[in-house]
Structure formats: structure tokens, C-alpha cells
Coordinates of N, CA, C and O in Angstrom, one line a residue:
X678 N 78.3 144.2 69.5 CA 77.8 143.8 70.8 C 78.8 144.3 71.9 O 78.5 144.4 73.1
X679 N 80.0 144.7 71.5 CA 81.0 145.2 72.4 C 80.6 146.5 73.0 O 81.0 146.9 74.1
X680 N 79.8 147.3 72.3 CA 79.4 148.6 72.8 C 78.6 148.6 74.1 O 78.5 149.6 74.8
X681 N 78.1 147.4 74.4 CA 77.3 147.3 75.6 C 78.2 147.0 76.8 O 77.9 147.5 77.9
X682 N 79.4 146.4 76.6 CA 80.2 146.0 77.7 C 81.4 147.0 78.0 O 82.0 146.8 79.0
X683 N 81.6 147.9 77.1 CA 82.8 148.8 77.4 C 82.7 149.6 78.6 O 83.8 149.8 79.3
X684 N 81.6 150.1 79.1 CA 81.6 150.9 80.4 C 82.0 150.0 81.5 O 82.8 150.4 82.4
X685 N 81.5 148.8 81.6 CA 81.8 147.8 82.7 C 83.3 147.4 82.6 O 84.0 147.4 83.6
X686 N 83.8 147.2 81.4 CA 85.2 146.8 81.2 C 86.1 148.0 81.6 O 87.1 147.7 82.2
X687 N 85.7 149.2 81.2 CA 86.5 150.3 81.6 C 86.6 150.5 83.1 O 87.6 150.8 83.7
X688 N 85.4 150.3 83.8 CA 85.4 150.4 85.3 C 86.2 149.3 85.9 O 87.0 149.6 86.9
X689 N 86.1 148.1 85.5 CA 86.9 147.0 86.0 C 88.4 147.3 85.8 O 89.2 147.0 86.7
X690 N 88.8 147.8 84.7 CA 90.2 148.1 84.4 C 90.7 149.2 85.3 O 91.8 149.1 85.8
X691 N 89.8 150.2 85.5 CA 90.2 151.3 86.4 C 90.4 150.8 87.8 O 91.4 151.2 88.5
X692 N 89.5 150.0 88.3 CA 89.6 149.4 89.6 C 90.9 148.6 89.8 O 91.6 148.6 90.8
X693 N 91.2 147.8 88.7 CA 92.4 147.0 88.8 C 93.7 147.8 88.8 O 94.6 147.5 89.6
X694 N 93.7 148.9 88.0 CA 94.9 149.7 87.9 C 95.1 150.5 89.2 O 96.2 150.5 89.8
X695 N 94.0 151.0 89.8 CA 94.1 151.7 91.1 C 94.5 150.7 92.2 O 95.3 151.1 93.0
X696 N 94.0 149.5 92.2 CA 94.3 148.5 93.2 C 95.8 148.1 93.0 O 96.5 147.9 94.1
X697 N 96.3 148.0 91.8 CA 97.7 147.7 91.6 C 98.6 148.8 92.1 O 99.6 148.5 92.8
X698 N 98.2 150.0 91.9 CA 99.1 151.1 92.3 C 99.1 151.2 93.9 O 100.1 151.4 94.5
X699 N 97.9 151.0 94.5 CA 97.8 151.0 95.9 C 98.6 149.8 96.5 O 99.3 150.0 97.6
X700 N 98.6 148.7 95.9 CA 99.4 147.5 96.3 C 100.8 147.8 96.3 O 101.6 147.4 97.1
X701 N 101.3 148.5 95.2 CA 102.7 148.8 95.1 C 103.1 149.7 96.2 O 104.2 149.6 96.7
X702 N 102.3 150.7 96.5 CA 102.6 151.7 97.5 C 102.7 150.9 98.9 O 103.5 151.3 99.7
X703 N 101.8 150.0 99.1 CA 101.7 149.4 100.4 C 102.8 148.3 100.6 O 103.5 148.2 101.6
X704 N 102.9 147.4 99.6 CA 103.8 146.2 99.8 C 105.0 146.2 98.8 O 105.8 145.3 98.8
X705 N 105.2 147.3 98.1 CA 106.3 147.4 97.1 C 107.7 147.2 97.8 O 108.5 146.4 97.3
X706 N 108.0 148.0 98.8 CA 109.3 147.8 99.4 C 109.6 146.4 99.9 O 110.7 145.9 99.8
X707 N 108.6 145.7 100.5 CA 108.8 144.4 101.0 C 109.0 143.4 99.8 O 109.9 142.6 99.8
X708 N 108.2 143.5 98.8 CA 108.2 142.6 97.6 C 109.5 142.8 96.8 O 110.1 141.9 96.3
X709 N 109.8 144.1 96.6 CA 111.0 144.4 95.8 C 112.3 144.4 96.5 O 113.3 144.7 96.0
X710 N 112.2 144.2 97.9 CA 113.4 144.2 98.7 C 114.2 145.5 98.6 O 115.4 145.5 98.4
X711 N 113.5 146.7 98.7 CA 114.2 147.9 98.7 C 114.8 148.2 100.0 O 114.4 147.7 101.0
X712 N 115.9 149.0 100.0 CA 116.6 149.3 101.2 C 115.8 150.3 102.0 O 115.1 151.1 101.5
X713 N 116.0 150.2 103.3 CA 115.3 151.1 104.3 C 116.3 151.9 105.1 O 116.0 152.4 106.1
X714 N 117.6 151.9 104.6 CA 118.6 152.7 105.3 C 118.9 153.9 104.5 O 118.8 153.9 103.3
X715 N 119.4 154.9 105.2 CA 119.8 156.2 104.5 C 121.1 156.0 103.8 O 121.9 155.1 104.3
X716 N 121.4 156.8 102.9 CA 122.7 156.8 102.2 C 123.7 157.4 103.1 O 123.4 158.3 104.0
X717 N 125.0 157.0 103.0 CA 126.0 157.7 103.9 C 126.1 159.1 103.5 O 125.8 159.6 102.4
X718 N 126.7 159.9 104.5 CA 126.9 161.3 104.3 C 127.8 161.6 103.1 O 128.8 160.8 102.9
X719 N 127.7 162.7 102.4 CA 128.6 163.0 101.3 C 130.0 163.2 101.8 O 130.9 163.0 101.1
X720 N 130.1 163.7 103.1 CA 131.5 163.9 103.6 C 132.3 162.6 103.7 O 133.5 162.6 103.3
X721 N 131.6 161.5 104.0 CA 132.3 160.2 104.1 C 132.7 159.8 102.7 O 133.8 159.2 102.5
X722 N 131.9 160.0 101.7 CA 132.2 159.6 100.3 C 133.4 160.4 99.8 O 134.3 160.0 99.1
X723 N 133.4 161.7 100.1 CA 134.4 162.6 99.7 C 135.8 162.2 100.2 O 136.8 162.2 99.5
X724 N 135.8 161.8 101.5 CA 137.0 161.4 102.1 C 137.5 160.1 101.5 O 138.7 159.9 101.2
X725 N 136.6 159.2 101.2 CA 137.0 157.9 100.7 C 137.5 158.0 99.3 O 138.3 157.2 98.8
X726 N 136.9 158.9 98.5 CA 137.2 158.8 97.1 C 138.3 159.8 96.6 O 139.2 159.5 95.9
X727 N 138.2 161.1 97.1 CA 139.1 162.1 96.6 C 140.4 162.3 97.4 O 141.4 162.8 96.9
X728 N 140.3 162.1 98.6 CA 141.5 162.4 99.5 C 142.2 161.1 99.9 O 142.4 160.8 101.0
X729 N 142.7 160.4 98.8 CA 143.5 159.2 99.1 C 144.9 159.5 98.8 O 145.2 160.3 97.9
X730 N 145.8 158.9 99.5 CA 147.2 159.1 99.2 C 147.6 158.3 98.0 O 147.1 157.1 97.8
X731 N 148.5 158.8 97.2 CA 148.9 158.2 96.0 C 150.2 157.5 96.2 O 151.1 158.1 96.8

């Protein structure tokens, strides 16, 4: 009897997966609390790490 339901189940699964991906793209940064600032310039890191007095 499963052979009757698999196209509908595949379609519903596809809609769910595409909806989840679109939701992650839209609300992912807010939900996951990702940063929205740029990283510091490499020049600042080079000065702080390699050019320290010993």
C-alpha cells in the first residue's frame, strides 16, 4: 500500500527541506546569533602577534 503514498510523501519532504533551507537563509543569523561585524584587518593582527617586544 506504500506505493500509492510515496509521490505525495516525496513532495511533502521536498517542500519541508526547501522551506527549512529558506528559513535558515532568512532567520539563521538571528537564531544562531552570528556576528555581523567584519574581522579586524590583518595588519592589526600582525602588529599584535609578531611584533611584540621580548
